[in-house]
């Protein structure tokens, strides 16, 4: 491993002046996250490279200035929120909790909250349903608002994404999905909390909305080391899973 | 660099009239650009358009294409000014990193390895047909002197990668040396340049 790390460290120079191939670049950027001394070296070498650039300065065509200055008022600026020049966005898939930014969590939480409100206003007909939903929604809102709320996201095997917001402080998780394959009327998606000893406990059925998503579902009694799983079951659900989960999201400490 | 202006103590307003090159703190200017200040952007343009255009042109050679890419780079500076973080380096390095990346992306997306093949002979580092900026005479002198302090292989590797926009494997092929050699030579060369240029600031 250390030989490999040493190899990677040699790439600071090439990275600073864009000489890496795309594959090396991706690998090195992963390494940079864990190597502050590499990041510092890259920073310094970029300053050096900038001096190489200054030496090339020539007077640009005067029309260029007019064109750039004319484009500026028509160009919307990006809001602040820097992933920083050294870490680029991109290839972030699967279960990589570390790489999900707080902004990403906030965005996902807002999306979930919007889904909850959407559910409230569109799908409830009776007042008892409404009361029940309000109780469940306030529980969901409490998880989403928890200071230790954390976002996990994972792709499901047959397609689609599962997003989980976990609050270990409240021992609860909110599970939502997007783009899971549609099921025939005789089948449903069921959510399970699977303990480290292998026992599975149903957390209920996932209601599919017309938008190809499921309404956020609260799972309680969630502990570190548990796993959240979703299976396809006969309509009405079962007391124990009968099929292989389409997705498993571990709840880490 | 600052400090020549003794008069304007009354207000923080530099005003758009202060055009003299390099007279304003770049990080402060960029912070104003991030807030949508057009005059500040003009000042940044006047400081950096020359190096941006020069670098892009060094890599792409074609004047029309270079102008197009340089324009994109400068508009990108306006667009993403809020993402600049002074803790991570200077404004110049930030802008030149964007410029180099854009120029190299253009070269590589053309993927016209064949059409570039004719141009593969390493070009001269100096001697362009365009007007070099007087202000950069010192920069050029220093770079030339520091490049001269490297081994021939280090200097060639750095020049081909930075000014030529070539990848490691391409540099290795052009110089007829092993890939691993190029990796170490580029890093060693840049480190020596860094030390040399710091000393001669």
CSV table of C-alpha atoms in Angstrom, one decimal:
chain,number,residue,atom,x,y,z
A,1,UNK,CA,0.0,0.0,0.0
A,2,UNK,CA,2.7,2.5,1.0
A,3,UNK,CA,4.5,1.9,-2.3
A,4,UNK,CA,1.3,2.7,-4.1
A,5,UNK,CA,0.7,5.8,-2.0
A,6,UNK,CA,4.2,6.9,-2.8
A,7,UNK,CA,3.4,6.4,-6.5
A,8,UNK,CA,0.3,8.6,-6.2
A,9,UNK,CA,2.3,11.3,-4.4
A,10,UNK,CA,4.5,11.5,-7.4
A,11,UNK,CA,1.5,12.7,-9.4
A,12,UNK,CA,1.2,16.1,-7.7
A,13,UNK,CA,3.2,17.7,-10.4
A,14,UNK,CA,1.3,16.2,-13.3
A,15,UNK,CA,-1.9,17.0,-11.6
A,16,UNK,CA,-1.0,20.6,-11.0
A,17,UNK,CA,-0.3,21.0,-14.7
A,18,UNK,CA,-3.1,18.8,-16.1
A,19,UNK,CA,-0.8,16.1,-17.5
A,20,UNK,CA,-2.6,13.2,-16.0
A,21,UNK,CA,-4.8,10.9,-18.0
A,22,UNK,CA,-8.5,10.9,-17.0
A,23,UNK,CA,-8.2,7.7,-15.1
A,24,UNK,CA,-5.1,8.8,-13.2
A,25,UNK,CA,-6.7,12.1,-12.5
A,26,UNK,CA,-9.8,10.4,-11.0
A,27,UNK,CA,-7.6,8.2,-8.8
A,28,UNK,CA,-5.4,11.0,-7.7
A,29,UNK,CA,-8.4,13.2,-6.8
A,30,UNK,CA,-9.6,10.4,-4.5
A,31,UNK,CA,-6.2,10.3,-2.9
A,32,UNK,CA,-6.1,14.1,-2.5
A,33,UNK,CA,-9.0,13.9,-0.1
A,34,UNK,CA,-6.9,11.9,2.3
A,35,UNK,CA,-3.5,13.5,1.7
A,36,UNK,CA,-3.2,17.0,3.0
A,37,UNK,CA,0.5,17.2,2.2
A,38,UNK,CA,-0.3,16.3,-1.5
A,39,UNK,CA,-3.0,19.0,-1.5
A,40,UNK,CA,-0.5,21.5,-0.2
A,41,UNK,CA,2.1,20.5,-2.7
A,42,UNK,CA,-0.4,20.8,-5.5
A,43,UNK,CA,-1.3,24.2,-4.3
A,44,UNK,CA,2.3,25.4,-4.3
A,45,UNK,CA,3.0,23.9,-7.7
A,46,UNK,CA,0.0,25.6,-9.2
A,47,UNK,CA,1.4,28.9,-8.0
A,48,UNK,CA,4.6,27.9,-9.8
A,49,UNK,CA,2.8,27.0,-13.0
A,50,UNK,CA,0.9,30.3,-12.8
A,51,UNK,CA,4.3,32.0,-13.1
A,52,UNK,CA,5.0,30.0,-16.2
A,53,UNK,CA,1.7,31.3,-17.5
A,54,UNK,CA,2.5,34.9,-16.7
A,55,UNK,CA,5.6,34.7,-18.8
A,56,UNK,CA,3.5,33.9,-21.9
A,57,UNK,CA,1.3,37.0,-21.6
A,58,UNK,CA,0.6,38.8,-24.8
A,59,UNK,CA,-1.9,41.5,-25.7
A,60,UNK,CA,-5.2,40.0,-26.6
A,61,UNK,CA,-7.2,41.4,-29.5
A,62,UNK,CA,-9.1,44.5,-28.4
A,63,UNK,CA,-12.4,43.1,-29.6
A,64,UNK,CA,-12.0,40.3,-27.1
A,65,UNK,CA,-12.3,42.8,-24.2
A,66,UNK,CA,-15.5,44.2,-25.7
A,67,UNK,CA,-17.0,40.8,-26.2
A,68,UNK,CA,-16.2,39.6,-22.7
A,69,UNK,CA,-17.5,42.7,-21.1
A,70,UNK,CA,-20.7,42.5,-23.1
A,71,UNK,CA,-21.2,38.9,-22.1
A,72,UNK,CA,-20.8,39.6,-18.4
A,73,UNK,CA,-24.1,41.3,-17.8
A,74,UNK,CA,-25.9,38.5,-19.5
A,75,UNK,CA,-24.1,35.8,-17.5
A,76,UNK,CA,-25.6,34.7,-14.2
A,77,UNK,CA,-23.0,34.1,-11.4
A,78,UNK,CA,-22.8,31.0,-9.3
A,79,UNK,CA,-23.8,31.3,-5.7
A,80,UNK,CA,-21.1,30.7,-3.1
A,81,UNK,CA,-20.7,27.2,-1.8
A,82,UNK,CA,-17.4,25.9,-2.7
A,83,UNK,CA,-16.5,22.3,-3.1
A,84,UNK,CA,-13.1,23.9,-3.7
A,85,UNK,CA,-10.9,23.9,-6.8
A,86,UNK,CA,-9.0,20.8,-5.7
A,87,UNK,CA,-12.1,18.5,-5.3
A,88,UNK,CA,-14.2,18.4,-8.3
A,89,UNK,CA,-17.8,17.2,-8.5
A,90,UNK,CA,-18.4,14.1,-10.5
A,91,UNK,CA,-18.3,10.4,-10.2
A,92,UNK,CA,-20.1,10.3,-6.8
A,93,UNK,CA,-22.3,7.3,-6.8
A,94,UNK,CA,-23.3,4.5,-4.5
A,95,UNK,CA,-22.8,4.4,-0.8
A,96,UNK,CA,-20.2,7.1,-0.1
A,97,UNK,CA,-21.4,8.9,3.0
A,98,UNK,CA,-18.3,10.9,3.4
A,99,UNK,CA,-18.7,12.6,0.0
A,100,UNK,CA,-22.3,13.8,0.6
A,101,UNK,CA,-22.1,17.4,1.5
A,102,UNK,CA,-24.2,19.1,4.1
A,103,UNK,CA,-25.7,21.1,1.3
A,104,UNK,CA,-26.7,17.8,-0.4
A,105,UNK,CA,-28.3,16.6,2.9
A,106,UNK,CA,-30.2,19.8,3.2
A,107,UNK,CA,-31.4,19.6,-0.4
A,108,UNK,CA,-32.5,16.0,0.0
A,109,UNK,CA,-34.3,16.8,3.3
A,110,UNK,CA,-36.1,19.7,1.6
A,111,UNK,CA,-37.1,17.4,-1.2
A,112,UNK,CA,-38.4,14.9,1.3
A,113,UNK,CA,-40.3,17.6,3.2
A,114,UNK,CA,-41.8,18.8,0.0
A,115,UNK,CA,-42.9,15.2,-0.7
A,116,UNK,CA,-44.6,15.0,2.7
A,117,UNK,CA,-46.5,18.2,2.1
A,118,UNK,CA,-47.5,17.0,-1.3
A,119,UNK,CA,-48.9,13.9,0.2
A,120,UNK,CA,-50.8,15.8,2.8
A,121,UNK,CA,-52.6,18.1,0.4
A,122,UNK,CA,-53.2,15.7,-2.4
A,123,UNK,CA,-53.9,12.3,-1.1
A,124,UNK,CA,-55.9,12.5,2.1
A,125,UNK,CA,-59.7,12.4,2.0
A,126,UNK,CA,-60.9,11.7,5.5
A,127,UNK,CA,-60.1,13.6,8.7
A,128,UNK,CA,-59.0,10.4,10.5
A,129,UNK,CA,-56.5,9.8,7.6
A,130,UNK,CA,-55.4,13.3,7.9
A,131,UNK,CA,-54.8,13.0,11.7
A,132,UNK,CA,-52.9,9.8,11.2
A,133,UNK,CA,-50.8,11.3,8.5
A,134,UNK,CA,-50.1,14.4,10.5
A,135,UNK,CA,-48.8,12.2,13.3
A,136,UNK,CA,-46.6,10.3,11.0
A,137,UNK,CA,-45.5,13.5,9.2
A,138,UNK,CA,-44.5,15.2,12.4
A,139,UNK,CA,-42.4,12.2,13.3
A,140,UNK,CA,-40.8,12.3,9.9
A,141,UNK,CA,-40.2,16.0,10.2
A,142,UNK,CA,-38.6,15.5,13.6
A,143,UNK,CA,-36.1,13.1,12.0
A,144,UNK,CA,-35.4,15.4,9.1
A,145,UNK,CA,-34.8,18.3,11.5
A,146,UNK,CA,-32.6,16.3,13.9
A,147,UNK,CA,-29.2,17.9,14.4
A,148,UNK,CA,-27.6,14.5,13.7
A,149,UNK,CA,-29.6,13.8,10.6
A,150,UNK,CA,-27.5,12.1,8.1
A,151,UNK,CA,-28.1,11.1,4.5
A,152,UNK,CA,-27.3,7.8,3.0
A,153,UNK,CA,-28.1,7.0,-0.6
A,154,UNK,CA,-27.8,3.8,-2.5
A,155,UNK,CA,-28.8,2.5,-5.9
A,156,UNK,CA,-31.4,-0.3,-6.0
A,157,UNK,CA,-30.6,-3.5,-7.9
A,158,UNK,CA,-33.4,-3.3,-10.4
A,159,UNK,CA,-32.9,0.4,-10.9
A,160,UNK,CA,-33.9,3.5,-9.0
A,161,UNK,CA,-32.4,5.1,-5.9
A,162,UNK,CA,-33.1,4.8,-2.2
A,163,UNK,CA,-32.5,7.7,0.1
A,164,UNK,CA,-32.4,7.3,3.9
A,165,UNK,CA,-32.2,10.1,6.5
A,166,UNK,CA,-31.0,8.6,9.8
A,167,UNK,CA,-31.0,10.2,13.2
A,168,UNK,CA,-29.3,7.8,15.6
A,169,UNK,CA,-30.2,10.2,18.4
A,170,UNK,CA,-33.8,9.5,17.7
A,171,UNK,CA,-33.2,6.0,16.6
A,172,UNK,CA,-35.3,6.6,13.6
A,173,UNK,CA,-34.9,6.7,9.8
A,174,UNK,CA,-36.9,8.1,7.0
A,175,UNK,CA,-36.7,6.1,3.8
A,176,UNK,CA,-37.8,7.5,0.4
A,177,UNK,CA,-37.2,6.1,-3.1
A,178,UNK,CA,-37.2,7.4,-6.6
A,179,UNK,CA,-37.6,5.5,-9.9
A,180,UNK,CA,-38.0,2.0,-8.5
A,181,UNK,CA,-39.5,-0.2,-11.2
A,182,UNK,CA,-43.4,-0.2,-11.1
A,183,UNK,CA,-44.9,-3.3,-9.7
A,184,UNK,CA,-48.0,-5.2,-10.8
A,185,UNK,CA,-51.1,-4.7,-8.5
A,186,UNK,CA,-50.4,-8.0,-6.7
A,187,UNK,CA,-47.0,-6.9,-5.4
A,188,UNK,CA,-45.8,-4.2,-3.1
A,189,UNK,CA,-42.5,-2.8,-1.8
A,190,UNK,CA,-42.0,-3.5,1.9
A,191,UNK,CA,-39.4,-1.9,4.2
A,192,UNK,CA,-37.5,-3.9,6.8
A,193,UNK,CA,-35.2,-3.1,9.7
A,194,UNK,CA,-32.7,-6.0,9.8
A,195,UNK,CA,-30.7,-6.3,13.0
A,196,UNK,CA,-27.2,-7.4,13.2
A,197,UNK,CA,-28.3,-10.8,14.6
A,198,UNK,CA,-30.3,-11.3,11.3
A,199,UNK,CA,-33.8,-10.7,12.6
A,200,UNK,CA,-36.0,-8.7,10.3
A,201,UNK,CA,-38.9,-6.5,11.4
A,202,UNK,CA,-41.3,-4.9,9.1
A,203,UNK,CA,-41.4,-1.1,9.0
A,204,UNK,CA,-44.4,-1.1,6.7
A,205,UNK,CA,-45.3,-0.9,3.0
A,206,UNK,CA,-44.0,1.8,0.7
A,207,UNK,CA,-46.8,3.8,-1.0
A,208,UNK,CA,-45.9,4.5,-4.6
A,209,UNK,CA,-46.9,7.9,-5.8
A,210,UNK,CA,-47.8,8.6,-9.5
A,211,UNK,CA,-44.4,10.4,-9.8
A,212,UNK,CA,-42.5,7.1,-9.6
A,213,UNK,CA,-41.4,7.7,-6.0
A,214,UNK,CA,-42.6,6.4,-2.7
A,215,UNK,CA,-43.9,8.5,0.1
A,216,UNK,CA,-41.3,8.9,2.9
A,217,UNK,CA,-41.6,6.1,5.4
A,218,UNK,CA,-40.6,6.2,9.0
A,219,UNK,CA,-38.7,3.3,10.5
A,220,UNK,CA,-38.2,3.4,14.3
A,221,UNK,CA,-36.0,1.5,16.7
A,222,UNK,CA,-33.1,1.9,14.3
A,223,UNK,CA,-29.7,1.1,15.9
A,224,UNK,CA,-26.1,1.3,14.6
A,225,UNK,CA,-25.3,-1.9,12.8
A,226,UNK,CA,-28.8,-2.4,11.6
A,227,UNK,CA,-29.6,-2.5,8.0
A,228,UNK,CA,-32.6,-1.1,6.2
A,229,UNK,CA,-33.8,-3.3,3.3
A,230,UNK,CA,-36.6,-3.2,0.8
A,231,UNK,CA,-38.2,-6.4,-0.6
A,232,UNK,CA,-40.9,-7.1,-3.1
A,233,UNK,CA,-43.8,-8.9,-1.4
A,234,UNK,CA,-47.4,-10.0,-2.1
A,235,UNK,CA,-50.0,-7.2,-1.8
A,236,UNK,CA,-50.7,-6.5,1.8
A,237,UNK,CA,-47.2,-7.4,2.9
A,238,UNK,CA,-45.8,-10.2,4.9
A,239,UNK,CA,-44.5,-10.7,8.4
A,240,UNK,CA,-41.1,-11.8,7.3
A,241,UNK,CA,-39.2,-11.1,4.0
A,242,UNK,CA,-39.8,-13.7,1.4
A,243,UNK,CA,-37.6,-12.4,-1.4
A,244,UNK,CA,-34.0,-11.0,-1.7
A,245,UNK,CA,-33.9,-7.3,-0.9
A,246,UNK,CA,-33.7,-5.0,-3.9
A,247,UNK,CA,-31.5,-2.7,-1.8
A,248,UNK,CA,-29.8,-2.8,1.6
A,249,UNK,CA,-28.6,0.4,3.3
A,250,UNK,CA,-26.4,-0.2,6.3
A,251,UNK,CA,-26.9,2.1,9.3
A,252,UNK,CA,-23.4,2.9,10.5
A,253,UNK,CA,-22.4,4.4,13.8
B,1,UNK,CA,2.6,46.5,-5.1
B,2,UNK,CA,0.0,48.7,-3.4
B,3,UNK,CA,1.1,51.8,-1.5
B,4,UNK,CA,1.8,54.2,-4.4
B,5,UNK,CA,-1.5,55.9,-3.8
B,6,UNK,CA,-1.2,58.2,-0.9
B,7,UNK,CA,-4.1,60.5,-1.7
B,8,UNK,CA,-7.4,58.7,-1.5
B,9,UNK,CA,-7.8,58.2,2.2
B,10,UNK,CA,-11.4,59.5,2.2
B,11,UNK,CA,-13.3,56.4,1.1
B,12,UNK,CA,-12.9,52.8,0.3
B,13,UNK,CA,-14.3,53.5,-3.2
B,14,UNK,CA,-11.4,52.9,-5.6
B,15,UNK,CA,-13.6,53.9,-8.5
B,16,UNK,CA,-13.4,52.5,-12.0
B,17,UNK,CA,-10.8,55.1,-13.0
B,18,UNK,CA,-7.9,53.4,-11.4
B,19,UNK,CA,-6.6,51.5,-14.3
B,20,UNK,CA,-3.0,51.2,-13.7
B,21,UNK,CA,-2.0,47.5,-14.0
B,22,UNK,CA,-1.6,45.5,-10.8
B,23,UNK,CA,-2.4,48.4,-8.6
B,24,UNK,CA,-5.3,46.6,-6.8
B,25,UNK,CA,-5.4,43.6,-4.4
B,26,UNK,CA,-6.6,40.7,-6.6
B,27,UNK,CA,-8.3,38.8,-3.9
B,28,UNK,CA,-10.2,41.9,-2.9
B,29,UNK,CA,-11.2,42.6,-6.5
B,30,UNK,CA,-12.4,39.1,-6.9
B,31,UNK,CA,-14.6,39.3,-3.8
B,32,UNK,CA,-16.2,42.3,-5.4
B,33,UNK,CA,-16.6,40.5,-8.7
B,34,UNK,CA,-18.4,37.7,-6.8
B,35,UNK,CA,-20.9,40.4,-5.6
B,36,UNK,CA,-21.5,41.3,-9.2
B,37,UNK,CA,-19.3,44.4,-9.4
B,38,UNK,CA,-18.6,45.1,-13.1
B,39,UNK,CA,-15.9,47.6,-12.5
B,40,UNK,CA,-14.0,45.2,-10.4
B,41,UNK,CA,-14.3,42.6,-13.2
B,42,UNK,CA,-12.9,45.0,-15.7
B,43,UNK,CA,-9.9,45.5,-13.4
B,44,UNK,CA,-9.5,41.8,-13.1
B,45,UNK,CA,-9.8,41.5,-16.9
B,46,UNK,CA,-7.1,44.1,-17.4
B,47,UNK,CA,-4.7,42.3,-15.1
B,48,UNK,CA,-5.2,38.8,-16.4
B,49,UNK,CA,-6.5,38.8,-19.9
B,50,UNK,CA,-3.0,39.0,-21.3
B,51,UNK,CA,-1.7,36.0,-19.4
B,52,UNK,CA,-4.9,34.0,-20.1
B,53,UNK,CA,-4.8,34.7,-23.8
B,54,UNK,CA,-1.0,34.1,-23.9
B,55,UNK,CA,-1.2,30.8,-22.2
B,56,UNK,CA,-4.2,29.5,-24.2
B,57,UNK,CA,-2.5,30.6,-27.4
B,58,UNK,CA,0.7,29.0,-26.4
B,59,UNK,CA,-1.1,25.7,-26.1
B,60,UNK,CA,-3.7,25.9,-28.9
B,61,UNK,CA,-1.6,28.0,-31.4
B,62,UNK,CA,-4.6,28.9,-33.5
B,63,UNK,CA,-5.4,32.5,-32.9
B,64,UNK,CA,-9.2,32.3,-33.5
B,65,UNK,CA,-9.6,29.3,-31.3
B,66,UNK,CA,-7.4,30.8,-28.6
B,67,UNK,CA,-9.5,33.9,-28.5
B,68,UNK,CA,-12.6,31.8,-28.2
B,69,UNK,CA,-11.2,29.8,-25.3
B,70,UNK,CA,-9.7,32.8,-23.6
B,71,UNK,CA,-13.1,34.5,-23.7
B,72,UNK,CA,-14.7,31.4,-22.1
B,73,UNK,CA,-12.1,31.4,-19.4
B,74,UNK,CA,-12.6,35.1,-18.5
B,75,UNK,CA,-16.4,34.7,-18.4
B,76,UNK,CA,-15.9,31.6,-16.2
B,77,UNK,CA,-13.9,33.9,-13.8
B,78,UNK,CA,-16.9,36.2,-13.6
B,79,UNK,CA,-19.4,33.3,-13.3
B,80,UNK,CA,-17.6,31.4,-10.5
B,81,UNK,CA,-15.8,34.2,-8.7
B,82,UNK,CA,-17.7,33.2,-5.5
B,83,UNK,CA,-16.0,29.9,-5.5
B,84,UNK,CA,-12.6,31.4,-5.3
B,85,UNK,CA,-11.0,30.6,-1.9
B,86,UNK,CA,-8.0,32.8,-1.0
B,87,UNK,CA,-6.9,30.1,1.5
B,88,UNK,CA,-6.3,27.8,-1.4
B,89,UNK,CA,-4.0,30.0,-3.4
B,90,UNK,CA,-3.7,33.2,-5.3
B,91,UNK,CA,-6.1,34.7,-7.8
B,92,UNK,CA,-3.6,34.4,-10.5
B,93,UNK,CA,-3.1,30.7,-9.9
B,94,UNK,CA,-6.8,30.1,-9.7
B,95,UNK,CA,-7.4,31.8,-13.0
B,96,UNK,CA,-4.4,30.2,-14.7
B,97,UNK,CA,-5.5,26.8,-13.5
B,98,UNK,CA,-8.9,27.4,-15.2
B,99,UNK,CA,-7.2,28.7,-18.4
B,100,UNK,CA,-4.8,25.8,-18.6
B,101,UNK,CA,-7.5,23.2,-18.0
B,102,UNK,CA,-9.8,24.7,-20.6
B,103,UNK,CA,-7.1,24.9,-23.2
B,104,UNK,CA,-6.0,21.3,-22.5
B,105,UNK,CA,-9.6,20.1,-22.6
B,106,UNK,CA,-9.9,21.7,-26.0
B,107,UNK,CA,-6.8,20.0,-27.3
B,108,UNK,CA,-7.8,16.6,-26.0
B,109,UNK,CA,-11.5,16.8,-27.0
B,110,UNK,CA,-10.3,17.4,-30.6
B,111,UNK,CA,-8.8,14.0,-30.0
B,112,UNK,CA,-7.2,14.7,-33.4
B,113,UNK,CA,-4.1,12.9,-32.5
B,114,UNK,CA,-3.5,12.7,-36.2
B,115,UNK,CA,-3.8,16.4,-37.0
B,116,UNK,CA,-1.7,17.3,-34.1
B,117,UNK,CA,0.9,14.8,-35.1
B,118,UNK,CA,2.4,17.3,-37.6
B,119,UNK,CA,2.8,19.8,-34.8
B,120,UNK,CA,4.3,17.3,-32.4
B,121,UNK,CA,7.8,18.8,-32.7
B,122,UNK,CA,8.3,20.7,-29.5
B,123,UNK,CA,7.7,24.4,-30.2
B,124,UNK,CA,10.0,27.1,-29.1
B,125,UNK,CA,9.2,28.5,-25.7
B,126,UNK,CA,9.6,32.1,-26.8
B,127,UNK,CA,9.5,33.9,-30.1
B,128,UNK,CA,5.8,34.1,-30.8
B,129,UNK,CA,4.6,36.4,-33.5
B,130,UNK,CA,2.4,38.3,-31.1
B,131,UNK,CA,3.2,41.3,-29.1
B,132,UNK,CA,4.6,40.3,-25.7
B,133,UNK,CA,3.5,42.5,-22.8
B,134,UNK,CA,6.2,44.7,-21.5
B,135,UNK,CA,5.2,44.1,-17.9
B,136,UNK,CA,5.9,40.5,-18.3
B,137,UNK,CA,9.5,40.9,-19.4
B,138,UNK,CA,10.6,40.3,-15.8
B,139,UNK,CA,8.4,37.2,-15.5
B,140,UNK,CA,9.8,35.9,-18.8
B,141,UNK,CA,13.4,36.5,-17.7
B,142,UNK,CA,12.9,34.8,-14.4
B,143,UNK,CA,11.1,31.8,-16.0
B,144,UNK,CA,13.8,31.4,-18.5
B,145,UNK,CA,16.5,31.6,-15.9
B,146,UNK,CA,14.8,29.1,-13.7
B,147,UNK,CA,14.0,26.7,-16.5
B,148,UNK,CA,17.7,26.9,-17.3
B,149,UNK,CA,18.5,25.7,-13.8
B,150,UNK,CA,16.7,22.4,-14.4
B,151,UNK,CA,18.1,19.3,-16.1
B,152,UNK,CA,17.4,19.1,-19.8
B,153,UNK,CA,14.9,16.3,-19.3
B,154,UNK,CA,13.1,18.1,-16.4
B,155,UNK,CA,12.8,21.3,-18.4
B,156,UNK,CA,11.6,19.5,-21.6
B,157,UNK,CA,9.1,17.5,-19.6
B,158,UNK,CA,7.6,20.5,-17.9
B,159,UNK,CA,7.5,22.6,-21.0
B,160,UNK,CA,5.8,19.9,-23.1
B,161,UNK,CA,3.3,19.2,-20.4
B,162,UNK,CA,2.5,22.8,-19.5
B,163,UNK,CA,3.0,24.8,-22.6
B,164,UNK,CA,2.3,21.9,-25.0
B,165,UNK,CA,-0.7,20.5,-23.1
B,166,UNK,CA,0.5,16.9,-23.4
B,167,UNK,CA,-0.3,14.1,-21.1
B,168,UNK,CA,2.4,12.0,-19.3
B,169,UNK,CA,2.2,9.2,-21.9
B,170,UNK,CA,2.5,11.7,-24.8
B,171,UNK,CA,5.4,13.4,-23.2
B,172,UNK,CA,7.1,10.1,-22.6
B,173,UNK,CA,6.6,9.1,-26.2
B,174,UNK,CA,7.9,12.5,-27.5
B,175,UNK,CA,11.0,12.3,-25.4
B,176,UNK,CA,11.5,8.6,-25.8
B,177,UNK,CA,11.7,7.9,-22.1
B,178,UNK,CA,9.8,5.7,-19.6
B,179,UNK,CA,6.5,6.9,-18.2
B,180,UNK,CA,7.7,6.6,-14.7
B,181,UNK,CA,10.7,8.8,-15.6
B,182,UNK,CA,8.4,11.5,-16.9
B,183,UNK,CA,6.3,11.5,-13.8
B,184,UNK,CA,9.3,12.1,-11.5
B,185,UNK,CA,10.9,14.6,-13.8
B,186,UNK,CA,7.8,16.7,-14.0
B,187,UNK,CA,7.4,16.8,-10.3
B,188,UNK,CA,11.1,17.3,-9.6
B,189,UNK,CA,11.2,20.0,-12.3
B,190,UNK,CA,8.3,21.9,-10.9
B,191,UNK,CA,9.6,21.7,-7.4
B,192,UNK,CA,12.9,23.1,-8.5
B,193,UNK,CA,11.2,25.8,-10.4
B,194,UNK,CA,9.1,26.7,-7.4
B,195,UNK,CA,12.2,27.0,-5.2
B,196,UNK,CA,14.1,29.0,-7.9
B,197,UNK,CA,11.2,31.4,-8.4
B,198,UNK,CA,10.6,31.9,-4.7
B,199,UNK,CA,14.2,32.9,-4.2
B,200,UNK,CA,14.2,35.4,-7.0
B,201,UNK,CA,10.9,37.1,-6.1
